[in-house]
């Protein structure tokens, strides 16, 4: 059961929050740029980069808009997110273009060819006027291994239409990608259950 609040504490809290609101309102008032399509990058060694991107996709779908997804590395294995987004029908254009991680394929030419096909699909989706958000899942990994030309990718992202949001995921984002982005979030690894011997689990990793 909650303790009764001392009126003096309540008044101090009210005054503190009033000051905080004034600061916040003043900060918001300085934002004069009109809304624009954002290039968002999720990187870092911590878990949650793709998960956060799919959360944004779900939010966009909640407003009745359409989204596109291109997966650059993930192969044909089954994932819960793909099944979940299939419930939205043609409002989600989902393309799993990768063939697995490089240590699985062990074939540089094949990996580069798969990444190029995925990039071509990404360019196609970014040109689709019906889409409000495009997720380029693990594009950073394809760039890290030089499967794609970084300058070509950055140019394509810069050339997208002004109102399109794009999310790029994957650890080890290149400096040029970070420089091009409007928003960068780095997921830090603090603790991971893999280190304790816990395998990847349904609904958590895939």
Backbone as JSON, one array per atom type, in Angstrom:
{
  "sequence": "XXXXXXXXXXXXXXXXXXXXXXXXXXXXXXXXXXXXXXXXXXXXXXXXXXXXXXXXXXXXXXXXXXXXXXXXXXXXXXXXXXXXXXXXXXXXXXXXXXXXXXXXXXXXXXXXXXXXXXXXXXXXXXXXXXXXXXXXXXXXXXXXXXXXXXXXXXXXXXXXXXXXXXXXXXXXXXXXXXXXXXXXXXXXXXXXXXXXXXXXXXXXXX",
  "N": [[0.85, -1.19, 0.0], [0.54, 2.24, -0.86], [2.38, 4.89, 0.67], [1.07, 7.85, 2.26], [1.38, 10.96, 0.51], [3.45, 13.59, 1.31], [2.35, 16.91, 1.38], [4.24, 18.94, 0.94], [6.28, 17.59, -0.4], [4.87, 16.93, -2.7], [4.42, 19.46, -3.79], [7.06, 20.31, -4.27], [7.76, 18.43, -6.2], [5.91, 19.1, -8.23], [6.8, 21.69, -8.92], [9.37, 21.1, -9.83], [8.84, 19.47, -12.07], [7.44, 21.31, -13.61], [9.45, 23.11, -14.3], [11.04, 21.35, -15.75], [9.33, 20.79, -17.89], [9.2, 23.3, -19.11], [11.82, 23.59, -20.05], [11.88, 21.43, -21.83], [9.84, 22.15, -23.65], [10.97, 24.47, -24.72], [13.18, 23.38, -26.0], [11.94, 21.74, -27.96], [10.76, 23.77, -29.47], [12.88, 24.77, -30.9], [13.23, 23.1, -33.02], [13.01, 23.26, -36.26], [13.12, 22.12, -38.75], [11.36, 20.56, -41.38], [9.39, 17.52, -41.44], [11.11, 14.58, -42.48], [12.35, 11.88, -44.49], [14.16, 9.45, -42.75], [17.48, 8.16, -42.4], [18.33, 5.48, -40.66], [20.48, 3.84, -38.47], [21.24, 0.8, -36.96], [23.57, -0.55, -34.96], [26.52, -2.14, -33.53], [27.8, -4.45, -30.96], [25.86, -5.63, -29.38], [22.8, -7.49, -28.73], [19.7, -7.14, -30.54], [19.43, -5.43, -32.73], [18.21, -5.98, -35.28], [15.76, -6.66, -34.21], [14.85, -4.24, -33.1], [14.55, -2.78, -35.46], [12.48, -4.18, -36.7], [10.52, -3.61, -34.91], [10.08, -0.89, -35.44], [9.07, -1.2, -38.01], [6.67, -2.53, -37.44], [5.38, -0.52, -36.0], [5.02, 1.38, -38.04], [3.28, -0.04, -39.69], [1.12, -0.11, -38.02], [0.01, 2.37, -38.41], [-1.26, 2.06, -40.74], [0.35, 2.04, -42.95], [2.76, 0.9, -45.47], [5.51, -1.43, -45.65], [8.89, -2.42, -46.51], [11.2, -5.16, -46.58], [14.49, -6.26, -46.76], [16.62, -8.91, -46.41], [19.96, -9.3, -46.01], [21.86, -11.2, -45.24], [20.82, -13.31, -43.65], [19.66, -16.57, -44.2], [17.6, -19.16, -45.56], [16.41, -20.11, -43.27], [13.78, -20.69, -40.88], [11.9, -18.04, -39.42], [10.25, -16.36, -36.74], [9.48, -13.69, -37.01], [9.13, -13.26, -39.77], [6.92, -14.86, -40.3], [5.05, -13.56, -38.67], [4.84, -11.0, -39.85], [3.76, -11.71, -42.26], [1.07, -11.8, -41.86], [0.14, -9.32, -42.48], [-0.27, -9.23, -45.13], [-0.14, -7.9, -48.43], [0.87, -5.5, -47.6], [3.34, -5.72, -46.6], [6.42, -6.17, -48.01], [8.53, -8.63, -48.27], [11.78, -9.86, -48.44], [13.99, -12.36, -48.31], [17.19, -12.61, -48.94], [19.76, -13.49, -48.51], [22.25, -16.13, -48.04], [23.0, -17.25, -45.73], [25.49, -17.01, -43.1], [28.92, -16.02, -43.74], [30.76, -17.89, -42.82], [29.33, -20.16, -43.06], [28.62, -20.55, -45.77], [31.11, -20.34, -47.05], [32.04, -19.46, -49.5], [33.12, -17.09, -51.42], [32.5, -15.85, -53.92], [29.87, -16.65, -54.31], [28.64, -15.5, -52.06], [29.05, -12.76, -52.59], [27.56, -12.49, -54.92], [24.98, -13.04, -53.98], [24.65, -10.9, -52.21], [24.71, -8.77, -54.02], [22.38, -9.24, -55.48], [20.54, -8.84, -53.44], [21.01, -6.14, -52.89], [20.16, -4.96, -55.28], [17.44, -5.56, -55.11], [16.86, -4.03, -52.85], [17.23, -1.43, -53.85], [15.17, -1.41, -55.68], [12.92, -1.6, -53.95], [13.23, 0.78, -52.53], [12.52, 2.55, -54.47], [9.84, 2.21, -54.67], [6.83, 3.78, -54.49], [4.79, 3.22, -52.72], [5.74, 2.4, -50.3], [6.57, 3.2, -46.95], [8.61, 2.72, -45.2], [11.73, 1.08, -45.3], [13.48, -1.76, -44.44], [16.77, -2.69, -44.24], [18.16, -5.35, -43.58], [20.96, -6.4, -41.84], [22.66, -5.3, -43.7], [24.97, -3.93, -43.04], [26.76, -5.96, -42.42], [27.23, -7.19, -44.88], [28.56, -5.1, -46.08], [30.77, -4.88, -44.43], [32.27, -7.14, -45.09], [32.97, -6.48, -47.61], [31.31, -7.24, -49.7], [29.76, -5.63, -51.2], [29.98, -2.48, -52.97], [30.84, 0.21, -51.07], [30.58, 3.01, -51.56], [28.75, 3.03, -53.65], [26.49, 1.99, -52.39], [25.99, 3.94, -50.39], [25.45, 6.12, -52.04], [23.08, 5.28, -53.29], [21.36, 5.17, -51.1], [21.33, 7.88, -50.43], [20.05, 8.89, -52.62], [17.42, 8.19, -52.41], [13.84, 8.76, -52.25], [12.61, 11.8, -50.73], [10.85, 11.39, -48.53], [11.08, 8.83, -47.57], [11.75, 6.45, -45.09], [14.58, 4.63, -43.99], [16.0, 1.77, -42.54], [19.02, 0.5, -41.5], [20.7, -2.38, -40.52], [23.04, -4.26, -38.46], [26.19, -5.22, -37.1], [29.36, -3.46, -36.75], [29.19, -1.14, -38.42], [30.18, 0.84, -41.18], [32.32, 3.79, -41.14], [31.51, 5.73, -43.07], [28.85, 5.08, -43.45], [27.8, 5.66, -40.95], [28.25, 8.4, -40.93], [26.53, 9.22, -42.94], [24.06, 8.72, -41.88], [20.99, 9.74, -40.23], [20.21, 9.04, -37.73], [21.75, 7.13, -35.32], [22.05, 4.19, -33.52], [23.79, 2.42, -31.13], [24.0, -0.79, -30.1], [25.02, -2.07, -27.1], [26.91, -4.74, -25.74], [26.26, -6.13, -22.73], [25.65, -8.37, -21.2], [25.25, -11.73, -22.15], [23.29, -14.58, -22.81], [24.38, -16.67, -24.31], [27.0, -16.93, -23.51], [26.76, -18.34, -21.2], [26.19, -20.8, -22.1], [23.67, -21.16, -23.18], [21.52, -22.08, -25.74], [20.43, -20.68, -28.95], [17.06, -19.61, -29.04], [13.62, -20.29, -29.84], [11.56, -17.58, -30.7], [13.14, -15.78, -29.37], [15.79, -15.55, -30.47], [15.13, -16.21, -33.1]],
  "CA": [[0.0, 0.0, 0.0], [1.36, 3.44, -0.97], [2.39, 5.83, 1.79], [0.52, 9.17, 1.91], [2.39, 11.89, 0.01], [3.55, 14.86, 2.03], [2.02, 18.02, 0.47], [5.45, 19.67, 0.58], [6.94, 16.81, -1.45], [4.07, 17.06, -3.91], [4.65, 20.79, -4.36], [8.42, 20.32, -4.83], [7.72, 17.64, -7.43], [5.2, 19.87, -9.25], [7.67, 22.77, -9.36], [10.47, 20.5, -10.59], [8.31, 19.02, -13.35], [7.09, 22.51, -14.38], [10.71, 23.59, -14.86], [11.45, 20.38, -16.77], [8.46, 20.98, -19.05], [9.6, 24.54, -19.77], [13.05, 23.28, -20.78], [11.53, 20.54, -22.94], [9.08, 22.93, -24.63], [11.92, 25.36, -25.39], [13.99, 22.54, -26.9], [11.09, 21.36, -29.1], [10.52, 24.96, -30.27], [14.03, 25.05, -31.76], [13.23, 22.16, -34.13], [12.27, 23.93, -37.33], [13.18, 21.35, -39.99], [10.14, 19.8, -41.66], [9.58, 16.08, -41.37], [11.86, 14.04, -43.61], [12.71, 10.48, -44.38], [15.39, 9.28, -41.97], [18.36, 7.0, -42.52], [18.52, 5.02, -39.29], [21.44, 2.74, -38.41], [21.34, 0.04, -35.72], [24.83, -1.28, -35.04], [27.08, -2.5, -32.23], [27.91, -5.88, -30.67], [24.77, -6.13, -28.56], [21.62, -8.08, -29.36], [18.52, -6.29, -30.64], [19.48, -4.5, -33.85], [17.11, -6.31, -36.19], [14.53, -6.62, -33.42], [14.42, -2.84, -33.04], [14.11, -2.39, -36.8], [11.16, -4.76, -36.94], [9.6, -2.85, -34.07], [9.72, 0.29, -36.22], [8.2, -1.65, -39.11], [5.36, -2.79, -36.85], [4.8, 0.79, -35.69], [4.57, 1.97, -39.3], [2.1, -0.8, -40.11], [0.03, 0.3, -37.14], [-0.58, 3.58, -38.98], [-1.87, 1.72, -42.02], [1.3, 2.21, -44.05], [3.39, -0.32, -45.98], [6.95, -1.5, -45.42], [9.65, -3.42, -47.24], [12.31, -5.76, -45.85], [15.47, -7.07, -47.49], [17.59, -9.52, -45.51], [21.16, -9.47, -46.81], [22.69, -12.32, -44.8], [20.01, -14.44, -43.18], [19.29, -17.49, -45.26], [16.24, -19.64, -45.7], [15.87, -20.71, -42.06], [12.48, -20.18, -40.46], [11.9, -17.05, -38.35], [8.93, -15.96, -36.29], [9.12, -12.36, -37.5], [8.63, -13.37, -41.14], [5.55, -15.38, -40.19], [4.19, -12.53, -38.08], [4.59, -9.93, -40.81], [2.94, -12.23, -43.37], [-0.33, -11.54, -41.54], [-0.23, -8.01, -43.03], [-0.51, -9.38, -46.55], [0.7, -7.18, -49.38], [1.42, -4.28, -47.01], [4.74, -6.01, -46.29], [7.17, -6.81, -49.09], [9.62, -9.27, -47.52], [12.69, -10.59, -49.32], [15.17, -12.96, -47.67], [18.06, -12.77, -50.11], [21.05, -14.05, -48.14], [22.39, -17.58, -48.04], [23.63, -17.63, -44.48], [26.72, -16.29, -42.78], [30.04, -16.38, -44.6], [31.43, -19.1, -42.34], [28.51, -21.3, -43.45], [28.72, -20.76, -47.21], [32.53, -20.52, -47.37], [32.12, -19.27, -50.94], [33.12, -15.64, -51.57], [31.79, -15.44, -55.14], [28.44, -16.88, -54.07], [28.19, -14.49, -51.1], [29.0, -11.47, -53.27], [26.43, -12.51, -55.86], [23.75, -12.94, -53.19], [24.57, -9.53, -51.7], [24.37, -7.89, -55.14], [20.95, -9.43, -55.75], [19.81, -8.19, -52.35], [21.13, -4.7, -53.08], [19.26, -4.6, -56.39], [16.08, -5.59, -54.57], [16.74, -2.87, -51.97], [17.04, -0.25, -54.72], [13.8, -1.54, -56.22], [11.96, -1.25, -52.9], [13.34, 2.21, -52.21], [11.85, 3.29, -55.55], [8.41, 1.89, -54.61], [6.17, 4.91, -53.81], [3.79, 2.77, -51.75], [6.4, 2.03, -49.05], [6.96, 4.3, -46.05], [9.81, 2.31, -44.47], [12.43, -0.09, -45.84], [14.48, -2.32, -43.52], [17.87, -3.39, -44.91], [18.63, -6.13, -42.44], [22.33, -6.89, -41.9], [23.45, -4.69, -44.78], [26.3, -3.59, -42.53], [27.63, -7.14, -42.48], [27.62, -7.33, -46.28], [29.56, -4.05, -46.34], [31.97, -5.2, -43.66], [33.06, -8.14, -45.82], [33.21, -5.95, -48.96], [30.48, -7.91, -50.7], [29.19, -4.55, -51.99], [30.76, -1.25, -53.01], [30.28, 1.1, -50.06], [30.2, 4.28, -52.16], [27.52, 2.8, -54.43], [25.39, 1.83, -51.45], [25.71, 5.25, -49.79], [24.83, 6.95, -53.08], [21.71, 4.82, -53.47], [20.6, 5.61, -49.93], [21.18, 9.33, -50.52], [19.19, 9.22, -53.76], [16.04, 7.76, -52.18], [12.91, 9.89, -52.22], [12.81, 12.54, -49.48], [9.99, 11.01, -47.41], [11.24, 7.41, -47.26], [12.6, 6.06, -43.98], [15.33, 3.39, -44.22], [16.74, 1.29, -41.38], [20.13, -0.4, -41.83], [21.13, -3.07, -39.31], [24.25, -5.06, -38.51], [27.34, -4.7, -36.36], [30.52, -2.95, -37.49], [28.82, -0.18, -39.47], [31.32, 1.61, -41.7], [32.26, 5.21, -40.79], [30.74, 6.49, -44.05], [27.44, 4.81, -43.18], [27.47, 6.44, -39.75], [28.23, 9.82, -41.31], [25.36, 9.47, -43.79], [22.82, 8.46, -41.13], [20.36, 10.77, -39.41], [20.07, 8.48, -36.38], [22.57, 5.93, -35.11], [21.96, 3.58, -32.2], [24.77, 1.34, -30.97], [23.64, -1.74, -29.07], [26.2, -2.53, -26.37], [26.79, -6.05, -25.09], [26.56, -6.13, -21.3], [25.6, -9.77, -20.78], [24.54, -12.55, -23.14], [23.08, -15.94, -22.33], [25.24, -17.6, -25.04], [28.22, -17.13, -22.72], [26.46, -19.34, -20.17], [25.9, -22.07, -22.76], [22.27, -21.27, -23.57], [21.38, -22.05, -27.19], [19.43, -19.8, -29.55], [15.73, -20.12, -28.71], [12.46, -19.84, -30.61], [10.93, -16.4, -30.17], [14.14, -14.87, -28.83], [16.79, -15.34, -31.53], [14.57, -16.41, -34.44]],
  "C": [[0.89, 1.25, 0.0], [1.23, 4.32, 0.28], [1.74, 7.15, 1.35], [1.65, 10.12, 1.49], [2.32, 13.19, 0.8], [3.25, 16.0, 1.05], [3.25, 18.83, 0.05], [6.24, 18.94, -0.51], [6.19, 16.94, -2.77], [4.32, 18.4, -4.6], [6.05, 20.89, -4.96], [8.46, 19.56, -6.16], [7.04, 18.43, -8.55], [6.09, 20.98, -9.81], [8.82, 22.24, -10.22], [10.01, 20.09, -11.98], [7.91, 20.21, -14.23], [8.34, 23.08, -15.04], [11.18, 22.66, -15.99], [10.63, 20.55, -18.04], [8.85, 22.24, -19.81], [10.86, 24.33, -20.6], [12.74, 22.44, -22.01], [10.79, 21.31, -24.04], [10.01, 23.87, -25.41], [12.78, 24.59, -26.38], [13.2, 22.17, -28.14], [10.9, 22.56, -30.03], [11.67, 25.29, -31.21], [14.07, 24.15, -32.99], [12.36, 22.7, -35.26], [12.29, 23.16, -38.65], [11.89, 20.55, -40.17], [10.44, 18.31, -41.55], [10.26, 15.58, -42.64], [12.08, 12.56, -43.41], [14.06, 10.34, -43.71], [16.16, 8.05, -42.43], [18.77, 6.63, -41.11], [19.47, 3.82, -39.31], [21.42, 2.13, -37.02], [22.59, -0.81, -35.81], [25.3, -1.63, -33.63], [27.03, -3.99, -31.97], [26.74, -6.47, -29.88], [23.61, -6.68, -29.37], [20.52, -7.02, -29.49], [18.46, -5.36, -31.84], [18.34, -4.75, -34.84], [15.77, -6.22, -35.46], [13.98, -5.2, -33.34], [13.9, -2.37, -34.39], [12.72, -2.93, -37.09], [10.1, -4.11, -36.06], [9.15, -1.57, -34.77], [8.8, -0.07, -37.37], [6.78, -1.9, -38.59], [4.64, -1.49, -36.52], [4.25, 1.45, -36.96], [3.3, 1.27, -39.81], [0.88, -0.43, -39.27], [-0.67, 1.56, -37.62], [-1.16, 3.33, -40.38], [-0.94, 1.86, -43.22], [1.95, 0.88, -44.42], [4.9, -0.26, -45.79], [7.58, -2.56, -46.31], [10.81, -3.91, -46.39], [13.19, -6.52, -46.83], [16.47, -7.6, -46.47], [18.82, -9.94, -46.32], [21.94, -10.73, -46.46], [21.86, -13.53, -44.42], [19.54, -15.27, -44.37], [17.84, -17.94, -45.17], [15.66, -20.22, -44.41], [14.61, -19.97, -41.59], [12.62, -19.17, -39.33], [10.48, -16.65, -38.01], [8.51, -14.61, -36.85], [8.57, -12.41, -38.92], [7.2, -13.87, -41.14], [4.6, -14.3, -39.68], [3.85, -11.45, -39.11], [3.78, -10.41, -42.0], [1.45, -12.0, -43.13], [-0.81, -10.2, -42.11], [-0.41, -8.05, -44.54], [0.43, -8.54, -47.4], [1.18, -5.82, -48.86], [2.87, -4.47, -46.57], [5.36, -6.73, -47.48], [8.47, -7.33, -48.49], [10.47, -10.11, -48.45], [13.91, -11.06, -48.53], [16.11, -13.37, -48.78], [19.39, -13.42, -49.79], [21.06, -15.57, -48.2], [23.06, -18.07, -46.77], [24.93, -16.89, -44.28], [27.9, -16.86, -43.57], [30.75, -17.65, -44.14], [30.61, -20.37, -42.64], [28.66, -21.59, -44.94], [30.14, -21.06, -47.64], [32.79, -20.36, -48.87], [32.0, -17.78, -51.22], [32.32, -15.19, -52.78], [30.27, -15.57, -54.95], [27.88, -15.83, -53.11], [28.07, -13.12, -51.75], [27.81, -11.41, -54.23], [25.1, -12.37, -55.12], [23.56, -11.52, -52.67], [24.19, -8.55, -52.81], [22.9, -8.01, -55.5], [20.1, -8.73, -54.69], [19.85, -6.68, -52.5], [20.22, -4.21, -54.21], [17.81, -4.6, -55.94], [15.85, -4.4, -53.64], [16.49, -1.6, -52.77], [15.64, -0.24, -55.3], [12.76, -1.12, -55.18], [12.02, 0.23, -52.55], [12.69, 3.09, -53.27], [10.34, 3.08, -55.54], [7.69, 3.0, -53.85], [5.14, 4.5, -52.77], [4.41, 2.47, -50.38], [6.8, 3.26, -48.25], [8.26, 4.01, -45.32], [10.4, 1.08, -45.15], [13.5, -0.49, -44.83], [15.51, -3.09, -44.34], [18.64, -4.15, -43.84], [20.0, -6.73, -42.72], [23.09, -6.43, -43.15], [24.85, -4.35, -44.3], [27.27, -4.76, -42.6], [28.12, -7.36, -43.91], [28.69, -6.3, -46.64], [30.87, -4.33, -45.61], [32.88, -6.17, -44.42], [33.32, -7.74, -47.27], [32.48, -6.75, -50.04], [29.88, -6.88, -51.67], [30.12, -3.36, -51.97], [30.1, -0.23, -52.08], [29.79, 2.41, -50.68], [28.91, 4.15, -52.96], [26.31, 2.68, -53.51], [25.0, 3.17, -50.83], [25.01, 6.16, -50.8], [23.37, 6.57, -53.3], [20.83, 5.24, -52.31], [20.33, 7.12, -50.0], [20.19, 9.73, -51.6], [17.73, 8.8, -53.55], [15.12, 8.99, -52.1], [12.92, 10.53, -50.82], [11.99, 12.06, -48.29], [10.14, 9.55, -46.99], [12.2, 7.21, -46.1], [13.29, 4.73, -44.32], [16.07, 3.05, -42.93], [17.77, 0.28, -41.86], [20.6, -1.05, -40.53], [22.44, -3.82, -39.55], [25.39, -4.4, -37.77], [28.41, -4.19, -37.3], [30.12, -2.04, -38.66], [30.03, 0.63, -39.88], [31.18, 3.09, -41.32], [31.43, 6.04, -41.78], [29.24, 6.28, -43.87], [26.98, 5.62, -41.97], [27.36, 7.92, -40.09], [26.98, 10.16, -42.12], [24.05, 9.41, -43.01], [22.31, 9.71, -40.42], [20.28, 10.34, -37.95], [20.88, 7.21, -36.3], [22.38, 5.46, -33.68], [22.94, 2.41, -32.16], [24.33, 0.46, -29.8], [24.9, -2.27, -28.41], [25.92, -3.89, -25.71], [27.2, -5.92, -23.63], [26.62, -7.56, -20.78], [24.8, -10.54, -21.81], [24.46, -13.99, -22.66], [23.92, -16.98, -23.08], [26.48, -17.94, -24.22], [28.03, -18.15, -21.62], [26.05, -20.67, -20.77], [24.47, -22.24, -23.2], [22.16, -21.11, -25.08], [20.38, -20.99, -27.63], [18.05, -20.42, -29.38], [14.65, -19.49, -29.59], [11.84, -18.62, -29.92], [11.89, -15.4, -29.56], [15.18, -14.54, -29.9], [16.2, -15.45, -32.93], [13.09, -16.69, -34.36]]
}
